[in-house]
Tab-separated table of C-alpha atoms in Angstrom:
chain	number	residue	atom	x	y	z
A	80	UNK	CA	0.000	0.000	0.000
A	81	UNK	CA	1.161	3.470	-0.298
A	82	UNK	CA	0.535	6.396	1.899
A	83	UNK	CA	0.734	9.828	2.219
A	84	UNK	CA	2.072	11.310	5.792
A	85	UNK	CA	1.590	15.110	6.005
A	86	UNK	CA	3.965	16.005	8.313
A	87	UNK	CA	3.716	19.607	10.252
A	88	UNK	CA	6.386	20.577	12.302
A	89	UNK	CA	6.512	24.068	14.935
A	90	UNK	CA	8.295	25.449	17.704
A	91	UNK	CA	6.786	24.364	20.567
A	92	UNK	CA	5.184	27.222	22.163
A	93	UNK	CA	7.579	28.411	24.561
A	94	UNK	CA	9.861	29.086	21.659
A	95	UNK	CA	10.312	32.309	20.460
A	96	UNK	CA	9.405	32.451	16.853
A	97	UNK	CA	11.119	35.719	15.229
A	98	UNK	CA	9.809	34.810	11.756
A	99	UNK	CA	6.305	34.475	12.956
A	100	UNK	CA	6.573	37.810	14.908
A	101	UNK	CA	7.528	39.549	11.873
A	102	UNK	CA	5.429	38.392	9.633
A	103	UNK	CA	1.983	39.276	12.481
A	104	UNK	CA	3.820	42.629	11.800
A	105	UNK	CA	3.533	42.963	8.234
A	106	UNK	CA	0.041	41.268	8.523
A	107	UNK	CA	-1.095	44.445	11.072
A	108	UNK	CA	0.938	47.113	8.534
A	109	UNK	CA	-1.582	46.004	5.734
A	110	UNK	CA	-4.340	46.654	8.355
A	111	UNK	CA	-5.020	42.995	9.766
A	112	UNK	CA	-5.745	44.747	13.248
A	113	UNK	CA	-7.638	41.640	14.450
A	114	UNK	CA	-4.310	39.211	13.844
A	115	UNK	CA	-3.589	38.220	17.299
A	116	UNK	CA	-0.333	35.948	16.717
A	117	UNK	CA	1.173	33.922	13.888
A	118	UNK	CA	3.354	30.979	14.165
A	119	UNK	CA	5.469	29.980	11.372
A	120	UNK	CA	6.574	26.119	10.870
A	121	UNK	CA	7.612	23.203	8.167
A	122	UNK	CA	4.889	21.309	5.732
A	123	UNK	CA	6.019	18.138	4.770
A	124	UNK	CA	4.809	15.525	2.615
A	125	UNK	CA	6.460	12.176	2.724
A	126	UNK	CA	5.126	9.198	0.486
A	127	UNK	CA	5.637	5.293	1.486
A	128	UNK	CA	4.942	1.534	0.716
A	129	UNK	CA	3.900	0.134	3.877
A	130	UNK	CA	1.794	-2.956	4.940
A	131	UNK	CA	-0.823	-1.217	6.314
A	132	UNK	CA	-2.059	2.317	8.085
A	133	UNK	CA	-0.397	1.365	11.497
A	134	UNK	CA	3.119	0.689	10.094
A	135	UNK	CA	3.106	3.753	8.012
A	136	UNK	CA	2.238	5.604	10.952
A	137	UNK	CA	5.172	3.711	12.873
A	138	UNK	CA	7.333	4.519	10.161
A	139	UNK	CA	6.560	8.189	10.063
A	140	UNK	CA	6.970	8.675	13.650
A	141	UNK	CA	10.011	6.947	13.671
A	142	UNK	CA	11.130	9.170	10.643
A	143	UNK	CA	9.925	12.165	12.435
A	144	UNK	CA	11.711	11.863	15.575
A	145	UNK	CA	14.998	10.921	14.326
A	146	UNK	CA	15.227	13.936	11.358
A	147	UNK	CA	11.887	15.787	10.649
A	148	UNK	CA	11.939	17.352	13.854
A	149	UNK	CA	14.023	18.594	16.797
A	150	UNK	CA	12.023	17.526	20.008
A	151	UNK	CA	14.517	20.379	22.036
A	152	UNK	CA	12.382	22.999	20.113
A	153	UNK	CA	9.636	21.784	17.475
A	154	UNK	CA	6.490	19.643	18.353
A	155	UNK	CA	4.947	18.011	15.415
A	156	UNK	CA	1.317	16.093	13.827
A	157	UNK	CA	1.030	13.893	11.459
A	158	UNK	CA	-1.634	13.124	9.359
A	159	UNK	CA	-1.614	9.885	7.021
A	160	UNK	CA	-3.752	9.160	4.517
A	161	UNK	CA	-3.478	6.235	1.731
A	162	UNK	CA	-2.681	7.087	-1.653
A	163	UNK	CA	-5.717	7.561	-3.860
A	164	UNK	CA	-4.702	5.376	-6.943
A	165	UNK	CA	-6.143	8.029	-9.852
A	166	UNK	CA	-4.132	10.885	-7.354
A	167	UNK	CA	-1.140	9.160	-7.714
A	168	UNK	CA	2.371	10.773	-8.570
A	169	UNK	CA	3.872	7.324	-9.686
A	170	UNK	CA	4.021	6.758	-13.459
A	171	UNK	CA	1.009	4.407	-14.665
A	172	UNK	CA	2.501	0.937	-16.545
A	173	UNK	CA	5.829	-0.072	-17.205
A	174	UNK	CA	6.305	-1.626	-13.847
A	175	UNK	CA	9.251	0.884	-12.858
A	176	UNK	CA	8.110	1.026	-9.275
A	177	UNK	CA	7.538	-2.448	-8.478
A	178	UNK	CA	5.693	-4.016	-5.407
A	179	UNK	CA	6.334	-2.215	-2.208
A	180	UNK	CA	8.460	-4.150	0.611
A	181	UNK	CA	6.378	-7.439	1.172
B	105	UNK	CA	48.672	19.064	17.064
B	106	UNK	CA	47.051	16.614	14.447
B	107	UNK	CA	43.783	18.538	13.302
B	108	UNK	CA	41.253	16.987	11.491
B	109	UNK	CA	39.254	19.925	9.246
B	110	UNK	CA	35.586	18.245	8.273
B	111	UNK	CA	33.948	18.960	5.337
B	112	UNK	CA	30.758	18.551	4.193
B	113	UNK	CA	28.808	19.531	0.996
B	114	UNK	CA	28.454	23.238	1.645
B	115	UNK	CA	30.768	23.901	4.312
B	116	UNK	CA	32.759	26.974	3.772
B	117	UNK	CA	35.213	27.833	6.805
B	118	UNK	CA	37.187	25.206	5.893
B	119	UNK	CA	39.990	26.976	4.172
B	120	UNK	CA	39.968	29.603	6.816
B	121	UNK	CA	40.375	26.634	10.038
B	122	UNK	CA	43.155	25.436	7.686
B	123	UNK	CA	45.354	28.648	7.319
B	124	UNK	CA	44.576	29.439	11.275
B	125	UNK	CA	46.151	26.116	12.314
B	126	UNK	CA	48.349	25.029	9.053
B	127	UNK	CA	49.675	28.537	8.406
B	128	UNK	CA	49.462	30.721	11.496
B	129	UNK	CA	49.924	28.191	14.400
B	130	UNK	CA	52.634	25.937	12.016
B	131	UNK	CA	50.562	22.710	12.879
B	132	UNK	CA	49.407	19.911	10.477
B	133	UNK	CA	45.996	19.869	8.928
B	134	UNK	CA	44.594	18.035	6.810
B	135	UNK	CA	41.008	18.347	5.372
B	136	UNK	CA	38.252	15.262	6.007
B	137	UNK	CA	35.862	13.829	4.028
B	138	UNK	CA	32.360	13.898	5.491
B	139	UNK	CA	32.242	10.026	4.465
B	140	UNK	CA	35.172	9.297	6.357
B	141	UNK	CA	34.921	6.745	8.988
B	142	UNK	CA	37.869	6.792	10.771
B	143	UNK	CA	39.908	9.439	12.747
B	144	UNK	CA	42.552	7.322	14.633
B	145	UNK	CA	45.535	9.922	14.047
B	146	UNK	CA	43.769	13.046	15.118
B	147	UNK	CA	44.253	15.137	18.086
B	148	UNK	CA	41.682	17.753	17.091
B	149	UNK	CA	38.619	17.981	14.806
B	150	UNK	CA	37.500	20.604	13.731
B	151	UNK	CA	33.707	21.513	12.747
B	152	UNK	CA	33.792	24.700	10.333
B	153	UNK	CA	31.204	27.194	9.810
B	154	UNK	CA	29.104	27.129	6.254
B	155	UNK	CA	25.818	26.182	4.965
B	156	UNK	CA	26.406	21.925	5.089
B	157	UNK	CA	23.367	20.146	2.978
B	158	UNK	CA	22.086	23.884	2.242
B	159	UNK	CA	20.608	24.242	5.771
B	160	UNK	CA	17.869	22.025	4.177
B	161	UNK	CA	15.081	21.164	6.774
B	162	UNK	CA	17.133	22.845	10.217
B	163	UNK	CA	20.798	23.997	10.378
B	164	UNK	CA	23.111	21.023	11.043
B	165	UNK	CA	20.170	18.350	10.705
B	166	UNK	CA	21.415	16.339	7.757
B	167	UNK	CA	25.177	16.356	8.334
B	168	UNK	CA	24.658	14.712	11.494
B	169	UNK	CA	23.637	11.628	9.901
B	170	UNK	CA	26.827	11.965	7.548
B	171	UNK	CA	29.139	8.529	7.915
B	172	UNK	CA	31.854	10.901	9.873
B	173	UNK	CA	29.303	12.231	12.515
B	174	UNK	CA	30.111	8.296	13.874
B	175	UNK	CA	33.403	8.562	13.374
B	176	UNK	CA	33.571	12.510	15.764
B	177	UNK	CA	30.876	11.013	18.409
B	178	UNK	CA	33.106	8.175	19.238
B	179	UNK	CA	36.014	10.244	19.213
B	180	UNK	CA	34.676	12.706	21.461
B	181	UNK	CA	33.449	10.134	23.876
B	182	UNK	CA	37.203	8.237	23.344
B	183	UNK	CA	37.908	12.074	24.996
B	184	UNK	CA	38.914	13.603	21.469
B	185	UNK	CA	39.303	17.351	21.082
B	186	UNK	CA	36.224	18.433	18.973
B	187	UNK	CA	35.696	21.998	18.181
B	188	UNK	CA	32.040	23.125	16.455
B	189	UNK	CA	32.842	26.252	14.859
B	190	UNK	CA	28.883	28.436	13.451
B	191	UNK	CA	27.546	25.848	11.444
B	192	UNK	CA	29.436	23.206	12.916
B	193	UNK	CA	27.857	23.904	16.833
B	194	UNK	CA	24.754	23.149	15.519
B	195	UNK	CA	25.898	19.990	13.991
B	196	UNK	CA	26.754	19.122	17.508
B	197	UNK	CA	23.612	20.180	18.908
B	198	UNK	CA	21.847	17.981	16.282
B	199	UNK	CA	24.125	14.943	17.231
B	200	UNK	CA	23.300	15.610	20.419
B	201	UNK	CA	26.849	15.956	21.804
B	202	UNK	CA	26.478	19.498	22.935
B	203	UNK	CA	22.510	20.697	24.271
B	204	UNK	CA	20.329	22.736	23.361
B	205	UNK	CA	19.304	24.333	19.932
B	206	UNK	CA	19.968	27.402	17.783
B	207	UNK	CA	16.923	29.094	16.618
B	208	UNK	CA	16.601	31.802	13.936
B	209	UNK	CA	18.280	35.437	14.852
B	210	UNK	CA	15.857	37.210	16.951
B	211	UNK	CA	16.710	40.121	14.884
B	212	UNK	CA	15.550	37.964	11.789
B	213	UNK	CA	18.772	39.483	9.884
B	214	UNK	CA	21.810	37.612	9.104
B	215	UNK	CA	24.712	39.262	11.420
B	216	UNK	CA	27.931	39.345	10.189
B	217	UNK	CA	29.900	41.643	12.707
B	218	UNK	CA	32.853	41.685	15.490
B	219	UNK	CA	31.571	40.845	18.428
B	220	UNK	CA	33.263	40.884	22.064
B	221	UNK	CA	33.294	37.094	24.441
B	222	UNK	CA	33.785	37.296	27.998
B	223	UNK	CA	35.250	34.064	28.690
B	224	UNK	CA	33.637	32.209	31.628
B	225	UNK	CA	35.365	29.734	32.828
B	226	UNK	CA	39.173	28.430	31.804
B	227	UNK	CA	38.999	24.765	32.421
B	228	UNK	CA	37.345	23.141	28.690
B	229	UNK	CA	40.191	22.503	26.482
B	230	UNK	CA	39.743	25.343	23.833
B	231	UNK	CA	39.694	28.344	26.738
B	232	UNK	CA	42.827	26.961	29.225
B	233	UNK	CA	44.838	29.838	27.881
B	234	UNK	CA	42.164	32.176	28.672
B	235	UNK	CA	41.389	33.806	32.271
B	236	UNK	CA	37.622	34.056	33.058
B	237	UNK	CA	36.634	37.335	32.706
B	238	UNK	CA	38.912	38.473	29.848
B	239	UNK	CA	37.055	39.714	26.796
B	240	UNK	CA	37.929	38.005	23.206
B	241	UNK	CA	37.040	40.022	20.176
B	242	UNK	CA	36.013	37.592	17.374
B	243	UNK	CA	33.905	37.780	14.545
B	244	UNK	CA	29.716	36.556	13.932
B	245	UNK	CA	28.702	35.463	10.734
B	246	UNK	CA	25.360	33.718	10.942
B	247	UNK	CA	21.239	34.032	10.548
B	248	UNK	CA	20.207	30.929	13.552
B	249	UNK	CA	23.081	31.440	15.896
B	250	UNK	CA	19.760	32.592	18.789
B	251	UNK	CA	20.985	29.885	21.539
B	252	UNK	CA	18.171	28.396	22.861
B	253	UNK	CA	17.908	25.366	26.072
B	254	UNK	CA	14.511	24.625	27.642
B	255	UNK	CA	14.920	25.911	32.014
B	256	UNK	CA	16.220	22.421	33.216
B	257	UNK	CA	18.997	22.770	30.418
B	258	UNK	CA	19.554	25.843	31.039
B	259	UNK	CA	19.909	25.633	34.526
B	260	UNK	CA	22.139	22.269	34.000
B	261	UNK	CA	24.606	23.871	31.838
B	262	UNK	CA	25.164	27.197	34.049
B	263	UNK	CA	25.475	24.646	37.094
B	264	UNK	CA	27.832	22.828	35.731
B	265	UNK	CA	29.714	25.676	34.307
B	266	UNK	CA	29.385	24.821	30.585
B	267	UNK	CA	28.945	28.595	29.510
B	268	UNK	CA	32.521	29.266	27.966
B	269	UNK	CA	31.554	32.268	26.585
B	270	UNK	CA	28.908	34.915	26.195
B	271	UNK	CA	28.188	38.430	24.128
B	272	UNK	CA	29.479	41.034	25.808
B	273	UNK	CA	30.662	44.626	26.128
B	274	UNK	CA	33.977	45.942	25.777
B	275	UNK	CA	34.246	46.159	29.470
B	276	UNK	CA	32.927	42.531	29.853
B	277	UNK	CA	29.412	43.353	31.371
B	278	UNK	CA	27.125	41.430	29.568
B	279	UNK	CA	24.173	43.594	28.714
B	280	UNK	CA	21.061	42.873	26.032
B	281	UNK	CA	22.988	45.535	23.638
B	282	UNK	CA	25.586	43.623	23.344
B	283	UNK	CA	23.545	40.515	22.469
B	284	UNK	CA	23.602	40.018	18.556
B	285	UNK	CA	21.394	37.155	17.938
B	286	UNK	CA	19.439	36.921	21.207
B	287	UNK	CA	20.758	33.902	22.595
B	288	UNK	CA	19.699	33.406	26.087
B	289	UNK	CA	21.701	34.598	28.888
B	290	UNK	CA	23.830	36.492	26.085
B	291	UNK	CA	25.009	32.306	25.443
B	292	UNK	CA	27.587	32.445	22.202
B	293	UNK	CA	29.632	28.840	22.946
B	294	UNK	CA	29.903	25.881	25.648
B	295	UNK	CA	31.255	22.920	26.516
B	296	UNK	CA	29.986	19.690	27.209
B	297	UNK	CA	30.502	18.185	30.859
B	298	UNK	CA	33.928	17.019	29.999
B	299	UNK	CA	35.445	19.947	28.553
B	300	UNK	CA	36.822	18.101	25.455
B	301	UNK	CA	33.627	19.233	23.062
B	302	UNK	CA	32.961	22.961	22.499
B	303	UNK	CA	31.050	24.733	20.125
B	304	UNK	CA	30.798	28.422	19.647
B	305	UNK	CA	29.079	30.224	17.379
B	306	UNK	CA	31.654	33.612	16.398
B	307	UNK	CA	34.294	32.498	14.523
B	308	UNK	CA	38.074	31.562	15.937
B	309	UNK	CA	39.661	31.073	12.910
B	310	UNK	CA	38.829	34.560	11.172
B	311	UNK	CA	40.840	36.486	14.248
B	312	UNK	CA	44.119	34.605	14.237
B	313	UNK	CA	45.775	37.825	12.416
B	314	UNK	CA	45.932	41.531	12.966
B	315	UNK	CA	46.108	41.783	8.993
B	316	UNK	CA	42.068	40.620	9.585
B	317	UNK	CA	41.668	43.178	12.268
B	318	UNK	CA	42.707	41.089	15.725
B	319	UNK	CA	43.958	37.670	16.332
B	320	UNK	CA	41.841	37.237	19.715
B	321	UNK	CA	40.876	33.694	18.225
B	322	UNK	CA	44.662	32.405	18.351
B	323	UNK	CA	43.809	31.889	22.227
B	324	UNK	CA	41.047	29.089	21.192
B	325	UNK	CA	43.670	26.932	18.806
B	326	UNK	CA	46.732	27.570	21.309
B	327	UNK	CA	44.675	26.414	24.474
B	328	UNK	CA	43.927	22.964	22.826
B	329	UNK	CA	47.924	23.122	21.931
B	330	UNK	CA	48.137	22.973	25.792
B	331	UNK	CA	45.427	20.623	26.266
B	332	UNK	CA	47.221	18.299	24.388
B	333	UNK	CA	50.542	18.766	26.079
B	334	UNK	CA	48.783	17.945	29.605
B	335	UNK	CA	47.276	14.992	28.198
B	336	UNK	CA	50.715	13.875	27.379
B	337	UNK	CA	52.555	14.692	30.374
């Protein structure tokens, strides 16, 4: 099976986030008065071959906490999904991609 | 001194940790390979400064995982002399050798700038020539050098005396003016428990001449010289 893993990673809220702060600024300079904060973070989208939904959630967690994120100052959520066939990316025919790992 | 320069795709001090300690200091140095696996006839390794994997993802987050991040944890733990210069403190952050994090400037602006250290404490092996309290003026040259440790950490590392340096004024007070990046408690390098792994985030090895405008940094590279020579003795 192949999934899709959205992956969003941000500072955990005791972080300061400079790039967040600046951008509530430019938000309130165009006249956004009711913008109370903004946080900035990291979208990811990471597509797999696994067995089934609970080992492509292992995976990704696994995938997460060893690069995707810094548990000192990011938290992250994941949300997995499988692959719609007719959404996807992977070339139709020809065989190029194989089976997943059995 | 046998020094070990590592380089990674996109590191860019390299050339300039290589003159400091090849040309100014008269001691060997020979570059790395960031697949390299073994460092058996080092004394000193050297992280430089630069942009390794592009800063893809977080500062320092891919190299870590690069076959010689193996190689410089065991050597560190063997009681190696390992010295994370910009980019390459927040390698060891990532690897875990040295805590905490470095977050985006505060400032949001890249700072490239001289900068003045007050050296706090004499005792890890890249400030034994130093006296706590003197002030070191070294160039910054970085956008996520903002030194960040959750309380506990925090708290740890100032217990335990692991701030070797901080911003500072001429004078040596350290004051929120004089903090370029705002790293907490004005934190610009420190040590790990042992005193062999330092990283620091103003650069050493671009104030080793008064042709660059001061050689304050000659004190970091001379007091592992010495660090050595104890070992020895």
């Amino acid at each position: 099976m192949t999934y899709r893993a959205e992956v969003f990673v941000t500072l955990k809220p005791v972080v300061n986030d400079p790039a967040g702060l600046t951008i509530k600024g430019g938000l309130h300079a165009l006249g956004f008065d009711s913008v109370i904060d903004v946080r900035s973070g990291k979208y990811l989208v990471v597509t797999l071959d696994a067995a089934d939904e609970g080992e492509a959630r292992v995976r990704v967690e696994a995938m997460t906490g060893q690069l995707l994120a810094n548990a000192v100052i990011e938290d992250y959520r994941i949300e997995l999904q499988q692959e719609s066939l007719t959404l996807s990316p992977s070339p139709a025919g020809g065989g190029g991609q194989g089976g997943g790992p059995s | 001194m046998n020094t070990g320069i590592v380089v990674f795709p996109g590191t860019w001090s390299d050339r300039d940790c290589a003159h400091a300690v090849g040309e100014v200091l008269g001691q060997p140095a020979c570059y790395v390979d960031h697949r390299e696996e073994n460092l058996d006839d080092l004394d000193l390794v050297i992280l430089p400064g630069g942009f390794s994997y592009g800063d893809y993802l977080r500062c320092g987050a891919i190299a870590r995982f690069a076959p010689v991040m193996e190689a410089v944890t065991d050597f560190a733990n063997r009681g190696g002399l390992v010295l994370g210069i910009c980019n390459g403190f927040q390698i060891l952050q990532e690897a875990r050798l040295l805590p905490g994090a470095l977050l985006r400037n505060a400032s949001c602006e890249f700072r490239c700038e001289w900068v003045n250290l007050r050296v706090e404490q004499s005792e890890s092996a890249f400030t034994l020539d130093c006296r706590p309290g003197q002030v070191l003026r070294i160039p910054i040259s970085h956008g996520e050098g903002n030194f960040f440790a959750d309380p506990q950490t925090l708290d740890a590392i100032e217990r335990n005396r692991q701030v070797v340096f901080r911003y500072c004024a001429p004078d040596g007070r350290v004051t929120a003016e004089s903090n370029p990046n705002g790293s907490l408690s004005n934190i610009a390098g420190i040590a790990n428990a042992r005193g062999n792994v330092v990283g620091m985030m103003p650069h050493p090895e671009r104030a080793c001449e008064d042709l660059l405008g001061g050689s304050d940094g000659l004190a970091v590279f001379r007091s592992a010289i010495h660090a050595l020579a104890r070992v020895a003795v």
